[in-house]
Amino acid sequence: MKCKKCGAKASINMRQHKLALCKEHYLAWAPEQTERFIKKYRMFQRDERILVAVSGGKDSLSLWDILYCLGYQADGLYIGLGIDEGIGYSAESQRLCQKFAEARGLHLHIVDVAQEYGQPIPALAQISHRGRGRPCAVCGLTKRHIMNRVARDLGYDVLATGHNLDDEVAVLFGNTLHWATSYLVRQGPVLHEGPGFVRKVKPLCRFYEREMAAYAILRGIEYIYDECPFAEGATSIYYKELLNKLENDKPGAKLTFYLRFLDAREAGFFAPTADSMPELHPCPNCGQPTSNEGLCSFCRLIEKAQLHA
Ligand code: AMP
Ligand code: FES
Ligand code: ZN
Ligand code: ZN
């Protein structure tokens, strides 16, 4: 396989784009594409300050690297979840984020859940009723709360996450299976800001997972290979496997599914309902918007944890 641009040996073949590229041309192509998506979906402007949520994985570190190469003002945020399982998942992912930031002279904010809220994620999940089974729901709630809080408190215009096409399509597939229109109406590359909510963007939403793995490897970015140890057996992974089979037989199927969904959403196919637009008011404790009467779900979780402490 030869590079379409220069004829040298290709480092990656993207069947869905009918495009093979060498290392040099791929490392130029990925940021160009990212820039194109940032503009197309109006994610942010050059003068805006971006907070990139980095997990230590290939997607979020590649995203930070690409934004840095493109000349955007992007700082990082790492949330220490206190997951010691596996190879010491959290400690290792934090080390890799710090190493990445130091090598480029970039600023990384670190928020440690146990230090700030008294307990690490696995313990919070145990205490919460959500903790039956996996800690993932508590983990997701906590990450969303902290990301929004830090971005707002420190005056960032936008929060960027490393979600890739495979992530987005797995979520889309799940929401479609359940015809969860209140989620479908909100899924997309940009979630606009609202009172108390910072704008959220996913600049990698059109890149296949393997494209980002290739980017990280070709750029020499050291990242954590392991998935979160609690992810094993998750439904999202099952959907990803199903979708990989489909993609294998029909290259481009995932991208088409996602892009046609965005077209349908744009055309008003999923109209906002009272369900998808609940009335929000500020949580009396933390000030973040919530549809709950009284405390927001995160503050309830922390209150419960403190009662058990
Ligand atoms: P996940 O939910 O693990 O698939 O991660 C999706 C995105 O959330 C990642 O690409 C990151 O941008 C962000 N993220 C996940 N875990 C963390 C973390 N511990 N700290 C900061 N950001 C994170
Ligand atoms: Fe949060 Fe796995 S439970 S990353
Ligand atoms: Zn080339
Ligand atoms: Zn609250």
Tab-separated table of C-alpha atoms and ligand atoms in Angstrom:
chain	number	residue	atom	x	y	z
A	1	MET	CA	0.000	0.000	0.000
A	2	LYS	CA	1.392	3.386	-1.030
A	3	CYS	CA	0.749	6.921	0.256
A	4	LYS	CA	-1.762	8.671	-1.985
A	5	LYS	CA	0.138	11.953	-1.687
A	6	CYS	CA	3.786	10.973	-2.188
A	7	GLY	CA	3.917	7.290	-3.164
A	8	ALA	CA	6.061	6.315	-0.146
A	9	LYS	CA	5.130	3.275	1.952
A	10	ALA	CA	1.770	3.904	3.650
A	11	SER	CA	1.575	3.814	7.460
A	12	ILE	CA	-2.210	3.706	7.565
A	13	ASN	CA	-4.932	2.627	5.166
A	14	MET	CA	-8.373	4.130	5.809
A	15	ARG	CA	-10.755	1.998	3.775
A	16	GLN	CA	-13.741	4.179	4.660
A	17	HIS	CA	-12.019	7.212	3.096
A	18	LYS	CA	-10.313	5.180	0.335
A	19	LEU	CA	-7.145	6.851	1.547
A	20	ALA	CA	-3.713	5.459	2.461
A	21	LEU	CA	-1.050	7.802	3.851
A	22	CYS	CA	2.583	7.665	4.944
A	23	LYS	CA	3.592	8.797	8.438
A	24	GLU	CA	4.442	12.342	7.406
A	25	HIS	CA	1.260	12.904	5.427
A	26	TYR	CA	-0.941	11.243	8.033
A	27	LEU	CA	0.487	13.477	10.794
A	28	ALA	CA	-0.405	16.493	8.644
A	29	TRP	CA	-3.829	15.134	7.570
A	30	ALA	CA	-5.215	14.436	11.086
A	31	PRO	CA	-4.802	18.031	12.395
A	32	GLU	CA	-6.110	19.453	9.090
A	33	GLN	CA	-9.225	17.327	9.436
A	34	THR	CA	-9.631	18.345	13.087
A	35	GLU	CA	-9.411	22.013	12.120
A	36	ARG	CA	-12.027	21.411	9.439
A	37	PHE	CA	-14.443	19.833	11.963
A	38	ILE	CA	-13.804	22.614	14.536
A	39	LYS	CA	-14.854	25.167	11.913
A	40	LYS	CA	-17.677	23.147	10.351
A	41	TYR	CA	-19.443	22.560	13.676
A	42	ARG	CA	-18.434	26.009	15.033
A	43	MET	CA	-16.792	24.507	18.110
A	44	PHE	CA	-14.595	27.465	19.110
A	45	GLN	CA	-12.638	30.417	17.765
A	46	ARG	CA	-8.916	31.147	17.866
A	47	ASP	CA	-9.260	33.666	20.717
A	48	GLU	CA	-11.220	31.334	22.999
A	49	ARG	CA	-9.664	29.475	25.931
A	50	ILE	CA	-10.070	25.730	25.810
A	51	LEU	CA	-9.932	23.216	28.650
A	52	VAL	CA	-9.125	19.710	27.379
A	53	ALA	CA	-10.220	16.879	29.674
A	54	VAL	CA	-7.400	14.329	29.514
A	55	SER	CA	-7.672	10.782	30.808
A	56	GLY	CA	-4.174	9.597	29.810
A	57	GLY	CA	-5.676	7.591	26.929
A	58	LYS	CA	-4.768	7.937	23.250
A	59	ASP	CA	-7.776	10.037	22.245
A	60	SER	CA	-7.620	12.848	24.762
A	61	LEU	CA	-3.808	13.146	24.657
A	62	SER	CA	-3.870	13.143	20.834
A	63	LEU	CA	-6.562	15.820	20.957
A	64	TRP	CA	-4.463	18.009	23.248
A	65	ASP	CA	-1.456	17.461	20.985
A	66	ILE	CA	-3.440	18.381	17.856
A	67	LEU	CA	-4.889	21.546	19.421
A	68	TYR	CA	-1.394	22.517	20.570
A	69	CYS	CA	0.019	21.914	17.063
A	70	LEU	CA	-2.812	23.945	15.546
A	71	GLY	CA	-1.893	26.869	17.831
A	72	TYR	CA	-5.006	26.918	20.035
A	73	GLN	CA	-4.833	28.025	23.692
A	74	ALA	CA	-5.572	24.722	25.371
A	75	ASP	CA	-4.886	23.762	28.986
A	76	GLY	CA	-5.505	20.269	30.369
A	77	LEU	CA	-7.643	18.886	33.175
A	78	TYR	CA	-6.941	15.512	34.743
A	79	ILE	CA	-9.400	14.090	37.263
A	80	GLY	CA	-7.846	11.618	39.711
A	81	LEU	CA	-10.533	8.993	40.212
A	82	GLY	CA	-8.561	6.874	42.687
A	83	ILE	CA	-8.975	3.626	40.758
A	84	ASP	CA	-6.131	1.404	42.012
A	85	GLU	CA	-7.399	-1.713	40.265
A	86	GLY	CA	-5.541	-3.100	37.273
A	87	ILE	CA	-1.967	-1.790	37.114
A	88	GLY	CA	-2.861	1.146	39.348
A	89	TYR	CA	-4.974	2.656	36.601
A	90	SER	CA	-5.390	6.190	37.981
A	91	ALA	CA	-1.804	6.710	39.153
A	92	GLU	CA	-0.413	5.556	35.811
A	93	SER	CA	-2.795	7.654	33.738
A	94	GLN	CA	-1.980	10.740	35.835
A	95	ARG	CA	1.751	10.149	35.385
A	96	LEU	CA	1.315	9.988	31.601
A	97	CYS	CA	-0.748	13.199	31.507
A	98	GLN	CA	1.855	15.029	33.600
A	99	LYS	CA	4.685	13.741	31.439
A	100	PHE	CA	2.866	14.850	28.287
A	101	ALA	CA	2.220	18.365	29.659
A	102	GLU	CA	5.775	18.820	30.961
A	103	ALA	CA	7.335	17.780	27.649
A	104	ARG	CA	5.401	20.517	25.850
A	105	GLY	CA	5.386	23.174	28.575
A	106	LEU	CA	1.575	22.976	28.793
A	107	HIS	CA	-0.523	23.675	31.864
A	108	LEU	CA	-2.341	20.731	33.456
A	109	HIS	CA	-4.920	21.182	36.230
A	110	ILE	CA	-5.320	18.169	38.493
A	111	VAL	CA	-8.383	17.515	40.633
A	112	ASP	CA	-8.207	14.536	42.952
A	113	VAL	CA	-11.650	13.194	43.842
A	114	ALA	CA	-10.596	11.598	47.153
A	115	GLN	CA	-8.741	14.704	48.306
A	116	GLU	CA	-11.545	17.013	47.385
A	117	TYR	CA	-14.588	14.950	48.322
A	118	GLY	CA	-13.240	12.532	50.922
A	119	GLN	CA	-13.505	9.256	48.981
A	120	PRO	CA	-12.205	7.829	45.697
A	121	ILE	CA	-14.664	6.719	43.011
A	122	PRO	CA	-14.881	3.003	43.934
A	123	ALA	CA	-15.793	3.924	47.547
A	124	LEU	CA	-18.271	6.625	46.488
A	125	ALA	CA	-19.909	4.068	44.212
A	126	GLN	CA	-20.154	1.513	47.002
A	127	ILE	CA	-21.953	4.010	49.216
A	128	SER	CA	-24.299	5.307	46.556
A	129	HIS	CA	-27.279	3.249	45.452
A	130	ARG	CA	-25.881	3.756	41.978
A	131	GLY	CA	-22.967	1.590	43.026
A	132	ARG	CA	-24.760	-1.686	42.521
A	133	GLY	CA	-22.640	-3.336	39.883
A	134	ARG	CA	-20.221	-0.938	38.257
A	135	PRO	CA	-18.986	2.404	39.544
A	136	CYS	CA	-19.320	3.860	36.020
A	137	ALA	CA	-22.522	5.856	36.635
A	138	VAL	CA	-21.073	7.535	39.739
A	139	CYS	CA	-17.810	8.054	37.889
A	140	GLY	CA	-19.571	9.702	34.934
A	141	LEU	CA	-21.640	11.951	37.209
A	142	THR	CA	-18.520	13.013	39.130
A	143	LYS	CA	-16.461	13.684	35.997
A	144	ARG	CA	-19.227	15.796	34.420
A	145	HIS	CA	-19.619	17.812	37.621
A	146	ILE	CA	-15.888	18.475	38.021
A	147	MET	CA	-15.309	19.269	34.336
A	148	ASN	CA	-18.102	21.847	34.320
A	149	ARG	CA	-17.043	23.319	37.660
A	150	VAL	CA	-13.375	23.743	36.762
A	151	ALA	CA	-14.129	25.155	33.303
A	152	ARG	CA	-16.562	27.706	34.751
A	153	ASP	CA	-14.546	28.666	37.845
A	154	LEU	CA	-11.379	29.217	35.840
A	155	GLY	CA	-13.116	31.129	33.062
A	156	TYR	CA	-12.627	28.734	30.122
A	157	ASP	CA	-14.885	29.282	27.128
A	158	VAL	CA	-15.191	25.644	26.198
A	159	LEU	CA	-14.515	22.123	27.440
A	160	ALA	CA	-13.155	19.602	24.933
A	161	THR	CA	-13.249	15.836	25.385
A	162	GLY	CA	-11.561	13.082	23.395
A	163	HIS	CA	-14.672	11.133	22.352
A	164	ASN	CA	-14.008	9.502	18.969
A	165	LEU	CA	-16.361	8.186	16.296
A	166	ASP	CA	-16.462	4.690	17.804
A	167	ASP	CA	-17.528	6.156	21.170
A	168	GLU	CA	-20.159	8.367	19.583
A	169	VAL	CA	-21.570	5.646	17.356
A	170	ALA	CA	-21.819	3.173	20.264
A	171	VAL	CA	-23.822	5.746	22.250
A	172	LEU	CA	-25.931	6.575	19.209
A	173	PHE	CA	-26.627	2.892	18.619
A	174	GLY	CA	-27.727	2.389	22.232
A	175	ASN	CA	-29.939	5.467	22.164
A	176	THR	CA	-31.486	4.393	18.870
A	177	LEU	CA	-32.191	0.871	20.130
A	178	HIS	CA	-34.095	2.447	23.010
A	179	TRP	CA	-35.460	5.271	20.843
A	180	ALA	CA	-34.226	7.569	23.594
A	181	THR	CA	-35.181	10.776	21.797
A	182	SER	CA	-34.433	12.992	24.782
A	183	TYR	CA	-30.785	11.880	24.511
A	184	LEU	CA	-30.723	11.792	20.721
A	185	VAL	CA	-31.770	15.417	20.485
A	186	ARG	CA	-28.728	16.433	22.550
A	187	GLN	CA	-26.083	14.152	21.054
A	188	GLY	CA	-23.658	15.813	18.675
A	189	PRO	CA	-20.241	17.427	18.222
A	190	VAL	CA	-21.266	20.514	20.255
A	191	LEU	CA	-23.432	20.913	23.332
A	192	HIS	CA	-24.100	24.631	23.601
A	193	GLU	CA	-23.550	26.591	26.797
A	194	GLY	CA	-26.499	27.469	28.983
A	195	PRO	CA	-26.992	29.133	32.355
A	196	GLY	CA	-24.331	27.499	34.538
A	197	PHE	CA	-23.195	25.141	31.771
A	198	VAL	CA	-20.011	25.535	29.820
A	199	ARG	CA	-20.008	24.674	26.078
A	200	LYS	CA	-18.805	21.114	25.422
A	201	VAL	CA	-17.184	19.961	22.215
A	202	LYS	CA	-15.855	16.717	20.739
A	203	PRO	CA	-13.352	17.652	18.015
A	204	LEU	CA	-12.443	13.986	17.346
A	205	CYS	CA	-16.029	12.806	16.824
A	206	ARG	CA	-15.380	11.956	13.162
A	207	PHE	CA	-12.150	10.013	13.684
A	208	TYR	CA	-12.216	6.249	13.981
A	209	GLU	CA	-10.606	4.889	17.122
A	210	ARG	CA	-7.845	3.228	15.103
A	211	GLU	CA	-7.054	6.539	13.420
A	212	MET	CA	-6.380	8.130	16.811
A	213	ALA	CA	-4.350	5.124	17.954
A	214	ALA	CA	-2.259	5.536	14.789
A	215	TYR	CA	-1.877	9.262	15.446
A	216	ALA	CA	-0.698	8.714	19.033
A	217	ILE	CA	1.763	6.005	18.020
A	218	LEU	CA	3.177	7.881	15.009
A	219	ARG	CA	3.582	11.034	17.138
A	220	GLY	CA	5.320	9.010	19.865
A	221	ILE	CA	2.729	9.936	22.498
A	222	GLU	CA	2.980	7.665	25.518
A	223	TYR	CA	-0.546	6.732	26.633
A	224	ILE	CA	-2.279	4.187	28.843
A	225	TYR	CA	-3.238	1.144	26.763
A	226	ASP	CA	-5.578	-0.375	29.309
A	227	GLU	CA	-9.230	0.484	29.440
A	228	CYS	CA	-10.626	1.371	32.850
A	229	PRO	CA	-10.670	-1.965	34.750
A	230	PHE	CA	-14.398	-1.509	35.421
A	231	ALA	CA	-15.240	-1.197	31.728
A	232	GLU	CA	-14.938	-4.951	31.111
A	233	GLY	CA	-18.243	-6.424	30.039
A	234	ALA	CA	-19.914	-3.014	29.651
A	235	THR	CA	-22.766	-2.748	27.163
A	236	SER	CA	-20.928	0.009	25.295
A	237	ILE	CA	-18.089	-2.441	24.591
A	238	TYR	CA	-20.563	-5.030	23.322
A	239	TYR	CA	-22.042	-2.427	20.965
A	240	LYS	CA	-18.553	-1.484	19.787
A	241	GLU	CA	-17.846	-5.136	18.946
A	242	LEU	CA	-21.099	-5.438	16.999
A	243	LEU	CA	-20.385	-2.217	15.134
A	244	ASN	CA	-16.842	-3.366	14.346
A	245	LYS	CA	-18.272	-6.458	12.656
A	246	LEU	CA	-20.546	-4.275	10.597
A	247	GLU	CA	-17.710	-1.906	9.705
A	248	ASN	CA	-15.549	-4.815	8.670
A	249	ASP	CA	-18.123	-5.971	6.114
A	250	LYS	CA	-19.206	-2.484	5.098
A	251	PRO	CA	-16.334	-0.012	5.442
A	252	GLY	CA	-17.653	3.433	6.290
A	253	ALA	CA	-20.886	2.140	7.888
A	254	LYS	CA	-20.145	3.754	11.256
A	255	LEU	CA	-19.312	7.124	9.767
A	256	THR	CA	-22.412	7.063	7.559
A	257	PHE	CA	-24.637	6.121	10.512
A	258	TYR	CA	-23.254	9.052	12.503
A	259	LEU	CA	-23.310	11.648	9.715
A	260	ARG	CA	-26.822	10.738	8.553
A	261	PHE	CA	-27.941	10.976	12.177
A	262	LEU	CA	-26.479	14.493	12.424
A	263	ASP	CA	-28.305	15.438	9.193
A	264	ALA	CA	-31.598	14.097	10.569
A	265	ARG	CA	-31.100	15.931	13.849
A	266	GLU	CA	-30.293	19.129	11.985
A	267	ALA	CA	-33.498	18.703	9.968
A	268	GLY	CA	-35.476	18.638	13.223
A	269	PHE	CA	-36.165	14.900	13.214
A	270	PHE	CA	-35.787	14.733	16.986
A	271	ALA	CA	-37.785	17.657	18.280
A	272	PRO	CA	-36.960	18.839	21.801
A	273	THR	CA	-39.594	17.736	24.294
A	274	ALA	CA	-40.266	18.685	27.902
A	275	ASP	CA	-38.297	15.529	28.715
A	276	SER	CA	-35.151	16.633	26.897
A	277	MET	CA	-35.420	20.241	28.107
A	278	PRO	CA	-36.236	19.938	31.809
A	279	GLU	CA	-36.522	23.109	33.819
A	280	LEU	CA	-33.222	23.794	35.555
A	281	HIS	CA	-32.352	25.785	38.632
A	282	PRO	CA	-29.072	26.250	40.524
A	283	CYS	CA	-28.200	23.629	43.156
A	284	PRO	CA	-28.346	25.388	46.561
A	285	ASN	CA	-25.012	23.849	47.532
A	286	CYS	CA	-22.746	24.010	44.473
A	287	GLY	CA	-24.644	26.353	42.163
A	288	GLN	CA	-24.574	23.991	39.167
A	289	PRO	CA	-27.841	23.684	37.261
A	290	THR	CA	-30.053	20.737	38.139
A	291	SER	CA	-33.576	19.539	37.415
A	292	ASN	CA	-33.829	18.031	40.934
A	293	GLU	CA	-35.845	19.609	43.696
A	294	GLY	CA	-33.086	20.726	46.092
A	295	LEU	CA	-29.553	19.385	45.835
A	296	CYS	CA	-28.107	18.271	42.494
A	297	SER	CA	-27.347	14.558	42.035
A	298	PHE	CA	-23.645	15.066	42.665
A	299	CYS	CA	-24.157	16.958	45.941
A	300	ARG	CA	-26.618	14.255	47.048
A	301	LEU	CA	-23.968	11.647	46.382
A	302	ILE	CA	-21.368	13.538	48.423
A	303	GLU	CA	-23.834	14.162	51.237
A	304	LYS	CA	-24.592	10.457	51.416
A	305	ALA	CA	-20.872	9.622	51.415
A	306	GLN	CA	-20.246	12.039	54.275
A	307	LEU	CA	-23.037	10.471	56.323
A	308	HIS	CA	-21.343	7.098	55.891
A	309	ALA	CA	-17.846	8.382	56.674
B	1	AMP	P1	-14.487	7.824	28.671
B	1	AMP	O1	-15.751	8.272	29.314
B	1	AMP	O2	-13.526	7.169	29.612
B	1	AMP	O3	-14.658	7.134	27.360
B	1	AMP	O4	-13.743	9.187	28.297
B	1	AMP	C1	-14.287	10.111	27.416
B	1	AMP	C2	-13.525	11.418	27.534
B	1	AMP	O5	-13.688	11.961	28.842
B	1	AMP	C3	-12.022	11.289	27.362
B	1	AMP	O6	-11.645	11.333	26.003
B	1	AMP	C4	-11.517	12.469	28.116
B	1	AMP	O7	-11.618	13.655	27.340
B	1	AMP	C5	-12.496	12.577	29.275
B	1	AMP	N1	-12.001	11.879	30.483
B	1	AMP	C6	-12.175	10.577	30.808
B	1	AMP	N2	-11.590	10.288	31.987
B	1	AMP	C7	-11.033	11.447	32.437
B	1	AMP	C8	-10.263	11.826	33.611
B	1	AMP	N3	-9.965	10.934	34.568
B	1	AMP	N4	-9.858	13.109	33.716
B	1	AMP	C9	-10.163	14.009	32.762
B	1	AMP	N5	-10.871	13.718	31.655
B	1	AMP	C10	-11.302	12.463	31.481
B	2	FES	FE1	-14.894	5.699	35.578
B	2	FES	FE2	-14.140	3.429	34.707
B	2	FES	S1	-15.527	3.744	36.247
B	2	FES	S2	-13.418	5.372	34.147
B	3	ZN	ZN	3.166	10.552	1.853
B	4	ZN	ZN	-24.762	20.571	43.723
